[in-house]
Amino acid sequence: MSSKFASRKKNNRQSRLLQALRDFTAADTCYSDGANPLSFRIGEIFTFLSRRDNYWVNVERTVWRHNPLLKTKEYLTVERGIVPVDYIIEMDVQENEGMSSRKEENCPVSSGDHDEASHDNIFELRTERDGLAEEVEQLKRKLDEAYKENATLHERSAQEYKHNLQLVHQLLQQYYAVGETMVSTKEQLAIAQESLIEEQKRSRQYQKQVEDIKSQINKSGNKSAIKLLEKIIQKETKSQANGLIQKTRSESSSDDLMLSCALCHEKMRVGDLASHSKVCSSKDTDKRPTTPTTPGTDMLRVTVTCSETDEKNTTFKVVTKTTHEDYKFSDYEVYRSEGDFEWLQSALEEACPERIVPPMVSHSSLHGKMREGQRFLSRICAHKILRKHHLLNLFLTGEGQDVQKAREELDKKKRKVNNVAEKTLKQEPCDQNAPVIKCQRYLEKFAENLDGLITHLEDSLNKNTVDGPGVWFKSLAEFEPAETYLKVATEALSKICIELENNRETAEEKLIVNDLRSVHHYVKSAEVLLQRVQTAVEMFLHWDKEVRNYEQMKNPGSDEDNPDHASQTQKWAEANSNCADAKTNLEFLCKDLSSELAHFDWRKEVELREILIEYSELRSEHFEKVQSKWFGVKLMVEAPIAPEVRAIKCVEDS
């Protein structure tokens, strides 16, 4: 007993106990040496280990722990950390001894039993701690295996996604190729079908003539001539590869030949094919026209190019390939200036006021003028009426002198029109639910939205990017005094931002903006046509009202020799004539208005579709270029922060 008490006193003398003077709450702070600040309340006891610096000391304390996850009882554990010097005080040795003596008095248990119980508790705690440590290690191993398996699955899924994406692209390409082949095959079948029908008609005529000759020979009674005719027919039948000319009508008929319709693939006899083709083609008129692979009988294709010589002479080479009956040759090549294009546009507007004549948008660059001229001629060639106009024929095939002469005649006609003063009419109230008014409102709103899109794209292109985010990221990186995390991350961000700002695909985006502006002017041309229709309606209503007014002013009993009566009759006659002219003009403008608007609506969406596809491809290529670079920058930004490299510390030490 004495030896145990002696050793206990010795241990009490060696360990220094510290007591908390007031409550303290530790902040979530991480120190470079791994120190852990402890939170405590007043009166807690700590065991002094060592002094960290002038403000903190290293201590340990015994606390009770409870693990609800593993469902274990409370157990003692030792927690080490640091506490501030100002919040604690060292306890006296006598006080420590008094506390131990009071504990012995309050606990009348023999020292031997107490030691055995403490050793048993320590052994159980160690066993339980070892078991928990082993379970923690097993959980760590399972988590590592799960992470590895997850990474493997993620990589495999990415590879499979790329492979599937490639397969989808291949299938789409094959689908488009098969579609084009089907369209060309269908058109070739239609052409072969038409030629077969014509050949069938010729064979029937030939057979009829042969029968007439045979009947005449039979009437003559010349047997030798009859036999000679039969031999000739046999030879002709064997020489024909397609077998259209039969020996006799009784043996076999050409109508028994079965063919498939090129439009609906329905099988039928050759005799019924002609009537069926008319019905089937009329049903297929609402489908979207396709570009023929084989030139038809009404093909008109125009290409506008320029060369170095053209740049000096400011002319464009216009190459035409056609099978139209109004053209003597199939190929033409002429040189036209920008003024010639403007003349053709103005001349068509003057000659065809009932049509939507495509506009000619002015451009400063030669490439922009060439693209606009190509778009202008393509729109005219796609129009079923304007493509047949003699002015277009003159533009595509005429000599320079002929075009210049036509330009001078147009200038003279414009001067005469400008000298005539037009009478301003009072706008009559019209029905806002009329189809023309509805179409006009739609086109105005569409043009407004399209103009807003063009303005936004132009602003984004003309925006000054000198003081962009890349410059400010670079300033942050250069101002850092050491190789801190902030310096590395902002330097990587500045490089990619500056590179993207300097290497922006502005040329292609400007072309897209020019294309959208051309479509916008095209919509404005449609608005001009509707405005002409509305003006014609107002003109007709005005003169019709004037005629009614003069008719009401007439007095049946008035003297016809009265000068006022004669002038009134003359005004009535003039108003009646003007009303008839206004009605004729209105009927002329509205005759093909529905089909004209339908063609414009379809052509507008075709051009916008091509522009949107080009814009989407441009943005997609740009995204693919910058995606890998941003991924690398993301990895650099996600780098851990080095605690030993601090900017303020470097500034203080420098």
XYZ file of C-alpha atoms in Angstrom:
654
model
C 0.000 0.000 0.000
C 2.765 2.432 0.884
C 4.552 1.807 -2.409
C 1.361 2.493 -4.352
C 0.686 5.700 -2.492
C 4.295 6.763 -2.994
C 4.112 6.193 -6.739
C 0.784 8.086 -6.869
C 2.252 11.041 -5.068
C 5.225 10.994 -7.374
C 2.941 11.061 -10.409
C 0.984 13.932 -8.862
C 4.150 15.926 -8.406
C 5.281 15.317 -11.980
C 1.984 16.306 -13.704
C 0.810 19.923 -13.645
C -2.904 20.516 -13.586
C -4.561 23.578 -15.112
C -8.044 24.885 -14.361
C -10.253 27.034 -16.648
C -11.027 30.520 -15.330
C -13.927 31.246 -17.792
C -15.673 29.821 -20.802
C -13.886 29.712 -24.172
C -15.198 28.840 -27.668
C -12.581 27.836 -30.229
C -12.843 29.030 -33.837
C -12.580 26.686 -36.839
C -8.918 27.433 -37.491
C -6.289 25.191 -39.073
C -2.651 25.705 -38.001
C 0.367 24.622 -39.980
C 1.673 22.365 -37.157
C -1.708 20.590 -36.802
C -2.647 22.192 -33.466
C -6.302 21.889 -32.428
C -7.824 24.690 -30.294
C -10.174 23.312 -27.606
C -13.458 24.767 -26.395
C -14.149 24.516 -22.626
C -16.204 25.829 -19.761
C -15.187 27.346 -16.435
C -13.853 24.864 -13.934
C -12.608 22.196 -16.408
C -9.277 20.498 -15.538
C -6.431 20.067 -18.042
C -3.028 18.347 -17.798
C -0.156 20.567 -18.890
C 2.054 19.063 -21.627
C 4.189 21.883 -23.054
C 4.168 25.556 -23.962
C 3.481 26.302 -27.639
C 4.255 30.050 -27.577
C 3.568 33.082 -25.377
C -0.190 32.788 -25.922
C -1.024 29.090 -26.164
C -0.097 25.915 -24.234
C -0.460 22.259 -25.237
C -2.732 20.302 -22.852
C -4.771 17.119 -22.674
C -8.023 16.231 -20.956
C -10.136 13.162 -20.326
C -13.651 13.265 -21.838
C -16.550 10.867 -22.246
C -17.424 9.809 -25.752
C -20.597 8.200 -27.050
C -20.964 6.625 -30.485
C -24.681 6.260 -31.371
C -23.852 4.778 -34.821
C -22.065 1.726 -33.410
C -24.428 1.555 -30.400
C -21.645 1.446 -27.798
C -21.693 2.722 -24.263
C -19.908 5.820 -23.102
C -16.163 5.444 -22.807
C -13.256 7.554 -21.667
C -10.861 9.030 -24.177
C -7.998 11.487 -24.036
C -8.277 14.659 -26.148
C -5.252 16.827 -26.850
C -5.113 20.382 -28.090
C -4.142 23.949 -27.270
C -5.801 26.488 -24.941
C -5.104 30.209 -24.426
C -2.890 31.145 -21.463
C -5.157 34.008 -20.379
C -8.126 31.644 -19.787
C -6.441 29.118 -17.424
C -4.547 29.007 -14.118
C -2.237 26.414 -12.594
C -3.654 24.526 -9.586
C -1.747 24.143 -6.293
C -0.346 20.775 -5.264
C -2.191 20.846 -1.924
C -5.457 21.459 -3.686
C -4.727 18.522 -5.935
C -3.940 16.341 -2.948
C -7.049 17.535 -1.179
C -9.123 16.662 -4.147
C -7.575 13.217 -4.319
C -8.091 12.644 -0.558
C -11.713 13.737 -0.835
C -12.175 11.372 -3.752
C -10.751 8.534 -1.625
C -13.023 9.392 1.263
C -16.077 9.611 -0.932
C -15.163 6.336 -2.621
C -14.555 3.817 0.235
C -13.213 1.200 -2.161
C -9.969 -0.586 -1.555
C -7.035 0.409 -3.688
C -6.540 -3.131 -4.991
C -10.119 -3.403 -6.181
C -9.866 0.053 -7.727
C -6.708 -0.885 -9.659
C -8.209 -4.115 -10.921
C -11.391 -2.334 -12.060
C -9.370 0.386 -13.775
C -7.201 -2.233 -15.535
C -10.300 -4.100 -16.674
C -11.852 -0.889 -17.966
C -8.667 0.049 -19.789
C -8.428 -3.405 -21.367
C -12.055 -3.272 -22.506
C -11.571 0.214 -23.887
C -8.470 -0.830 -25.787
C -10.228 -3.877 -27.174
C -13.168 -1.809 -28.220
C -10.875 0.831 -29.736
C -9.006 -1.806 -31.742
C -12.288 -3.207 -33.010
C -13.476 0.245 -34.024
C -10.168 0.970 -35.728
C -10.422 -2.265 -37.685
C -13.987 -1.442 -38.738
C -12.877 2.022 -39.828
C -10.088 0.517 -41.928
C -12.527 -1.881 -43.555
C -14.876 1.005 -44.350
C -11.992 2.965 -45.852
C -11.008 0.030 -48.043
C -14.588 -0.418 -49.210
C -14.878 3.299 -49.988
C -11.635 3.221 -51.986
C -12.859 0.224 -53.955
C -16.199 1.960 -54.577
C -14.427 5.113 -55.767
C -12.226 3.118 -58.152
C -15.212 1.196 -59.494
C -17.166 4.430 -59.940
C -14.272 6.012 -61.847
C -13.986 2.940 -64.077
C -17.717 2.981 -64.800
C -17.609 6.717 -65.534
C -14.745 6.276 -67.999
C -16.461 3.322 -69.644
C -19.741 5.255 -69.967
C -17.892 8.205 -71.545
C -16.267 5.893 -74.092
C -19.584 4.230 -74.866
C -21.232 7.641 -75.241
C -18.595 8.753 -77.764
C -18.943 5.474 -79.631
C -22.739 5.762 -79.717
C -22.476 9.381 -80.862
C -20.243 8.330 -83.756
C -22.721 5.601 -84.676
C -25.571 8.133 -84.652
C -23.592 10.465 -86.958
C -22.854 7.575 -89.317
C -26.505 6.529 -89.343
C -27.595 10.103 -90.085
C -25.121 10.357 -92.947
C -26.313 7.053 -94.361
C -29.928 8.178 -93.928
C -29.291 11.417 -95.811
C -27.397 9.567 -98.545
C -30.236 7.066 -98.936
C -32.750 9.918 -99.018
C -30.861 11.708 -101.789
C -30.576 8.437 -103.719
C -34.291 7.825 -103.349
C -35.111 11.347 -104.571
C -32.839 11.005 -107.606
C -34.184 7.524 -108.335
C -37.764 8.794 -108.063
C -37.039 11.609 -110.483
C -35.310 9.268 -112.922
C -38.263 6.900 -112.724
C -40.622 9.781 -113.426
C -38.596 10.760 -116.491
C -38.454 7.127 -117.672
C -42.164 6.815 -117.046
C -42.917 9.850 -119.196
C -40.674 8.615 -121.995
C -42.297 5.180 -121.787
C -45.766 6.709 -122.097
C -44.681 8.728 -125.141
C -43.129 5.641 -126.701
C -46.328 3.755 -126.038
C -48.344 6.429 -127.808
C -46.010 6.331 -130.802
C -46.207 2.532 -130.929
C -49.997 2.664 -130.964
C -49.982 5.186 -133.786
C -47.520 3.018 -135.693
C -49.639 -0.067 -135.084
C -52.721 1.771 -136.277
C -50.978 2.832 -139.470
C -49.805 -0.735 -140.041
C -53.350 -2.002 -139.587
C -54.616 0.575 -142.066
C -52.006 -0.452 -144.624
C -52.814 -4.110 -144.010
C -56.536 -3.524 -144.496
C -55.899 -1.662 -147.735
C -53.683 -4.502 -149.012
C -56.331 -7.066 -148.043
C -58.906 -5.076 -149.960
C -56.637 -5.103 -153.013
C -56.391 -8.928 -152.861
C -52.628 -9.067 -153.480
C -51.535 -12.166 -151.470
C -47.824 -11.652 -152.113
C -48.014 -8.145 -150.687
C -49.856 -9.514 -147.602
C -47.130 -12.085 -146.937
C -44.406 -9.487 -147.437
C -46.095 -7.184 -144.915
C -46.297 -10.001 -142.331
C -42.571 -10.695 -142.725
C -41.762 -7.015 -142.235
C -43.873 -6.865 -139.061
C -42.121 -9.971 -137.658
C -38.706 -8.423 -138.302
C -39.705 -5.135 -136.674
C -41.051 -6.980 -133.619
C -37.814 -8.929 -133.131
C -35.648 -5.843 -133.618
C -37.425 -3.860 -130.879
C -35.689 -4.458 -127.521
C -38.523 -3.093 -125.388
C -41.226 -5.104 -127.160
C -43.609 -2.203 -127.452
C -44.705 -3.100 -131.029
C -46.614 -6.406 -130.912
C -47.355 -8.695 -133.814
C -51.138 -8.554 -133.492
C -53.644 -7.154 -131.045
C -55.201 -10.551 -130.379
C -52.002 -12.305 -129.243
C -50.862 -9.801 -126.612
C -51.458 -6.175 -125.808
C -48.989 -3.550 -124.578
C -51.508 -2.535 -121.933
C -50.703 -5.768 -120.061
C -47.280 -4.356 -119.081
C -47.241 -3.522 -115.320
C -45.254 -0.557 -113.999
C -45.003 1.278 -110.657
C -45.849 4.941 -110.192
C -42.740 6.978 -109.354
C -44.695 9.106 -106.824
C -46.866 6.640 -104.872
C -45.243 3.303 -105.973
C -48.614 1.819 -106.934
C -48.503 -0.900 -109.635
C -50.803 -0.508 -112.628
C -51.078 -1.084 -116.376
C -49.283 1.152 -118.818
C -52.583 2.280 -120.282
C -53.732 3.613 -116.913
C -50.397 5.219 -116.079
C -50.968 8.522 -117.891
C -54.261 9.336 -116.164
C -52.935 8.174 -112.787
C -49.818 10.375 -113.060
C -51.962 13.505 -113.454
C -53.986 12.667 -110.333
C -50.946 11.657 -108.291
C -48.908 14.713 -109.271
C -51.793 17.029 -108.328
C -51.861 15.472 -104.848
C -48.123 15.993 -104.475
C -48.145 19.724 -105.222
C -48.219 20.703 -101.539
C -44.940 18.912 -100.849
C -41.734 20.844 -100.676
C -39.894 20.954 -104.037
C -36.556 19.191 -104.205
C -33.438 20.089 -106.122
C -33.369 17.872 -109.212
C -30.264 15.818 -109.843
C -31.111 15.420 -113.535
C -31.676 18.676 -115.475
C -35.339 19.097 -116.388
C -36.910 21.024 -119.211
C -37.192 24.217 -117.145
C -33.837 24.350 -115.343
C -32.280 27.788 -114.742
C -29.127 27.974 -112.622
C -27.104 31.178 -112.182
C -23.717 31.570 -110.469
C -22.030 34.888 -109.579
C -18.232 34.922 -109.193
C -15.414 37.455 -109.222
C -11.687 37.366 -109.971
C -8.678 39.659 -109.590
C -9.491 41.301 -112.919
C -13.078 41.757 -111.793
C -11.896 43.445 -108.582
C -10.025 46.052 -110.588
C -12.894 46.598 -113.035
C -15.582 46.251 -110.288
C -17.534 43.727 -112.370
C -18.895 40.262 -111.626
C -18.969 37.212 -113.866
C -22.469 35.755 -114.196
C -22.527 32.154 -115.463
C -25.901 30.700 -116.536
C -26.826 27.067 -117.243
C -30.356 26.506 -118.493
C -32.679 24.233 -120.428
C -35.475 26.804 -120.632
C -37.163 27.181 -123.999
C -36.785 30.992 -123.973
C -32.977 30.681 -124.156
C -31.263 29.750 -127.408
C -28.203 28.167 -125.779
C -27.650 26.164 -122.618
C -24.579 28.091 -121.336
C -24.028 31.840 -121.017
C -21.256 33.909 -119.481
C -21.534 37.692 -119.108
C -19.950 40.414 -116.991
C -22.186 42.764 -115.031
C -21.499 45.702 -112.726
C -23.195 46.585 -109.470
C -25.249 49.197 -111.337
C -26.544 46.498 -113.688
C -27.853 44.518 -110.722
C -29.556 47.627 -109.349
C -31.066 48.324 -112.800
C -32.531 44.808 -112.977
C -34.094 45.187 -109.534
C -35.597 48.592 -110.331
C -36.794 47.469 -113.776
C -38.543 44.419 -112.345
C -40.233 46.552 -109.683
C -41.427 48.935 -112.410
C -42.610 46.158 -114.727
C -44.116 43.833 -112.084
C -45.825 45.896 -109.372
C -47.958 42.876 -108.419
C -44.871 40.798 -107.488
C -42.492 40.750 -104.515
C -39.251 41.686 -106.255
C -36.192 40.667 -104.147
C -34.138 43.622 -102.884
C -30.490 44.483 -103.523
C -28.789 45.380 -100.227
C -25.716 47.585 -100.583
C -22.385 46.338 -99.170
C -18.963 47.937 -98.879
C -16.844 44.828 -99.454
C -16.539 43.060 -102.805
C -17.290 39.678 -101.244
C -20.475 41.036 -99.670
C -21.607 42.493 -103.012
C -20.958 39.151 -104.718
C -22.965 37.205 -102.107
C -25.842 39.689 -102.349
C -25.884 39.462 -106.149
C -25.935 35.663 -105.956
C -28.782 35.735 -103.424
C -30.713 38.262 -105.549
C -30.500 36.156 -108.718
C -31.251 32.920 -106.838
C -34.461 34.411 -105.474
C -35.531 35.537 -108.954
C -34.713 32.135 -110.503
C -36.784 30.421 -107.790
C -39.824 32.581 -108.667
C -42.113 30.916 -111.201
C -43.062 34.226 -112.909
C -39.991 36.458 -112.599
C -37.682 33.724 -113.931
C -39.515 33.923 -117.270
C -39.352 37.717 -117.566
C -37.611 39.165 -120.621
C -35.613 41.611 -118.464
C -33.913 38.711 -116.672
C -33.210 37.114 -120.060
C -31.613 40.356 -121.209
C -29.540 40.579 -118.027
C -28.251 37.004 -118.313
C -27.642 36.847 -122.082
C -27.566 40.379 -123.506
C -24.578 42.392 -124.569
C -23.322 45.337 -122.566
C -24.739 47.826 -125.061
C -28.226 46.327 -124.839
C -28.189 46.488 -121.039
C -26.949 50.089 -121.127
C -29.726 51.039 -123.540
C -32.333 49.444 -121.263
C -30.902 51.341 -118.290
C -31.240 54.648 -120.121
C -34.861 53.903 -121.022
C -35.626 53.112 -117.382
C -34.055 56.425 -116.272
C -36.218 58.342 -118.737
C -39.354 56.580 -117.523
C -38.487 57.358 -113.897
C -38.012 61.038 -114.680
C -41.447 61.174 -116.310
C -43.049 59.493 -113.328
C -41.334 61.846 -110.893
C -42.604 64.900 -112.794
C -46.217 63.776 -112.382
C -47.613 65.041 -109.081
C -49.455 62.398 -107.183
C -52.669 63.346 -105.431
C -52.688 62.602 -101.692
C -55.760 60.691 -100.676
C -57.477 60.667 -97.358
C -57.049 57.279 -95.730
C -60.372 55.573 -95.355
C -60.977 53.443 -92.225
C -60.511 49.774 -93.091
C -61.376 46.475 -91.437
C -58.530 45.482 -89.099
C -59.485 41.800 -89.406
C -59.054 41.776 -93.181
C -56.502 39.195 -94.423
C -54.266 41.845 -95.992
C -54.176 43.891 -92.779
C -53.411 40.756 -90.725
C -50.558 39.804 -93.068
C -49.224 43.358 -92.904
C -49.235 43.315 -89.086
C -47.479 39.944 -89.065
C -44.755 41.136 -91.442
C -44.221 44.340 -89.442
C -43.800 42.385 -86.190
C -41.576 39.788 -87.868
C -39.363 42.514 -89.365
C -39.151 44.222 -85.965
C -38.041 41.023 -84.209
C -35.547 40.212 -86.970
C -34.128 43.728 -86.789
C -33.705 43.316 -83.017
C -31.748 40.100 -83.542
C -29.521 41.771 -86.153
C -28.877 44.735 -83.831
C -27.920 42.407 -80.965
C -25.498 40.434 -83.144
C -23.946 43.637 -84.503
C -23.509 45.041 -80.981
C -21.810 41.835 -79.841
C -19.442 42.022 -82.834
C -18.656 45.738 -82.442
C -18.186 45.533 -78.677
C -14.738 46.640 -77.539
C -13.024 43.702 -75.791
C -9.788 45.473 -74.774
C -10.870 45.735 -71.126
C -12.439 42.289 -71.041
C -12.184 39.823 -68.147
C -8.862 38.487 -69.452
C -7.086 41.804 -68.741
C -8.388 41.937 -65.177
C -7.487 38.308 -64.494
C -3.994 39.101 -65.745
C -3.752 42.127 -63.416
C -4.717 39.974 -60.426
C -2.064 37.405 -61.346
C 0.720 39.961 -61.831
C -0.032 41.766 -58.547
C 0.386 38.619 -56.398
C 3.795 38.733 -54.566
C 4.294 34.928 -54.528
C 3.241 31.764 -56.366
C -0.036 31.528 -54.472
C -3.141 29.669 -55.567
C -4.710 32.956 -56.651
C -1.758 33.755 -58.941
C -1.837 30.350 -60.664
C -5.633 30.291 -61.098
C -6.027 33.882 -62.391
C -3.062 33.483 -64.738
C -4.693 30.425 -66.345
C -8.030 32.264 -66.636
C -6.383 35.331 -68.197
C -4.633 33.245 -70.868
C -7.791 31.519 -72.094
C -9.940 34.675 -71.916
C -7.421 36.753 -73.892
C -7.010 33.960 -76.434
C -10.770 33.662 -76.953
C -11.144 37.440 -77.258
C -8.374 37.719 -79.862
C -9.267 34.589 -81.881
C -12.978 35.179 -82.193
C -14.637 34.030 -85.452
C -15.925 37.476 -86.385
C -15.726 37.058 -90.172
C -18.249 34.212 -90.292
C -20.540 35.971 -87.828
C -20.498 39.120 -89.991
C -21.565 37.042 -93.000
C -24.455 35.632 -90.975
C -25.474 39.167 -89.965
C -25.388 40.241 -93.634
C -27.556 37.255 -94.584
C -30.086 38.143 -91.887
C -30.116 41.754 -93.062
C -30.854 40.580 -96.605
C -33.806 38.520 -95.344
C -34.975 41.587 -93.402
C -35.003 43.672 -96.596
C -36.795 40.816 -98.362
C -39.541 41.025 -95.728
C -39.685 44.786 -96.249
C -40.260 44.165 -99.979
C -43.280 42.038 -99.100
C -44.537 44.867 -96.881
C -44.171 47.245 -99.844
C -46.397 44.983 -101.964
C -49.074 44.897 -99.260
C -48.778 48.673 -98.943
C -49.388 48.992 -102.700
C -52.469 46.793 -102.338
C -53.738 48.913 -99.459
C -53.132 52.099 -101.466
C -55.019 50.609 -104.420
C -57.925 49.764 -102.118
C -57.976 53.321 -100.775
C -57.812 54.706 -104.317
C -60.746 52.588 -105.443
C -62.812 53.528 -102.370
C -62.019 57.207 -102.919
C -63.159 57.322 -106.550
C -66.164 55.117 -105.847
C -67.232 57.585 -103.184
C -66.660 60.486 -105.590
C -68.883 58.817 -108.212
C -71.657 58.332 -105.676
C -71.417 61.941 -104.560
C -71.696 63.259 -108.122
C -74.627 60.954 -108.825
C -76.452 62.246 -105.750
C -75.749 65.848 -106.785
C -77.462 65.317 -110.137
C -80.931 66.911 -110.430
C -83.232 65.133 -112.883
C -85.159 68.304 -113.628
C -82.218 70.584 -114.192
C -81.439 72.163 -117.496
C -78.788 70.319 -119.460
C -77.672 73.570 -121.122
C -76.692 74.989 -117.732
C -72.862 75.385 -117.500
C -72.832 74.036 -113.922
C -74.664 70.943 -115.048
C -72.136 70.363 -117.843
C -69.120 70.738 -115.571
C -70.709 68.434 -113.027
C -71.317 65.824 -115.713
C -67.695 66.124 -116.849
C -66.424 65.629 -113.274
C -68.689 62.627 -112.877
C -67.300 61.134 -116.082
C -63.702 61.691 -114.934
C -64.447 60.170 -111.515
C -66.167 57.200 -113.140
C -63.158 56.654 -115.424
C -60.721 56.915 -112.508
C -62.866 54.499 -110.497
C -62.765 51.960 -113.331
C -58.986 52.332 -113.615
C -58.583 51.945 -109.831
C -60.744 48.824 -109.884
C -58.712 47.344 -112.742
C -55.464 48.129 -110.910
C -56.772 46.596 -107.687
C -57.879 43.417 -109.455
C -54.500 43.233 -111.192
C -52.622 43.504 -107.863
C -54.838 40.988 -106.077
C -55.019 38.436 -108.900
C -51.986 36.367 -107.744
C -51.526 37.932 -104.307
C -52.222 34.701 -102.396
C -49.740 32.604 -104.386
C -47.176 35.423 -104.254
C -47.345 35.611 -100.452
C -47.242 31.802 -100.185
C -44.043 31.647 -102.284
C -42.483 34.455 -100.253
C -43.386 32.743 -96.969
C -41.809 29.458 -98.061
C -38.698 31.141 -99.518
C -38.244 33.199 -96.344
C -38.175 30.117 -94.125
C -35.846 28.245 -96.508
C -33.270 31.035 -96.325
C -33.626 31.426 -92.559
C -33.199 27.668 -92.159
C -29.885 27.767 -94.024
C -28.729 30.765 -91.968
C -29.673 29.136 -88.646
C -27.933 25.888 -89.624
C -24.781 27.820 -90.501
C -24.945 29.782 -87.235
C -25.476 26.602 -85.182
C -22.529 24.873 -86.878
C -20.326 27.913 -86.220
C -21.234 28.028 -82.520
C -20.829 24.254 -82.211
C -17.326 24.367 -83.727
C -16.413 27.259 -81.431
C -17.681 25.317 -78.399
C -15.656 22.243 -79.360
C -12.510 24.353 -79.651
C -12.803 26.020 -76.261
C -14.231 23.043 -74.342
C -10.883 21.274 -73.890
C -9.148 24.523 -72.936
C -11.740 25.338 -70.293
C -11.423 21.798 -68.952
C -7.681 22.332 -68.412
C -8.301 25.676 -66.723
C -10.900 24.010 -64.479
C -8.306 21.490 -63.303
C -5.868 24.292 -62.484
C -8.528 26.284 -60.630
C -9.459 23.213 -58.562
C -5.866 22.833 -57.326
C -5.506 22.786 -53.518
C -4.394 25.869 -51.593
C -0.861 25.651 -50.176
C -1.027 26.868 -46.536
C 2.687 27.703 -46.356
C 2.572 30.136 -49.308
C 0.751 33.269 -48.081
C 0.673 36.607 -49.841
C 0.482 38.781 -46.716
C 3.338 36.892 -45.098
C 5.504 37.442 -48.181
C 4.639 41.142 -48.137
C 5.551 41.419 -44.463
C 8.858 39.566 -44.933
C 9.855 41.606 -47.993
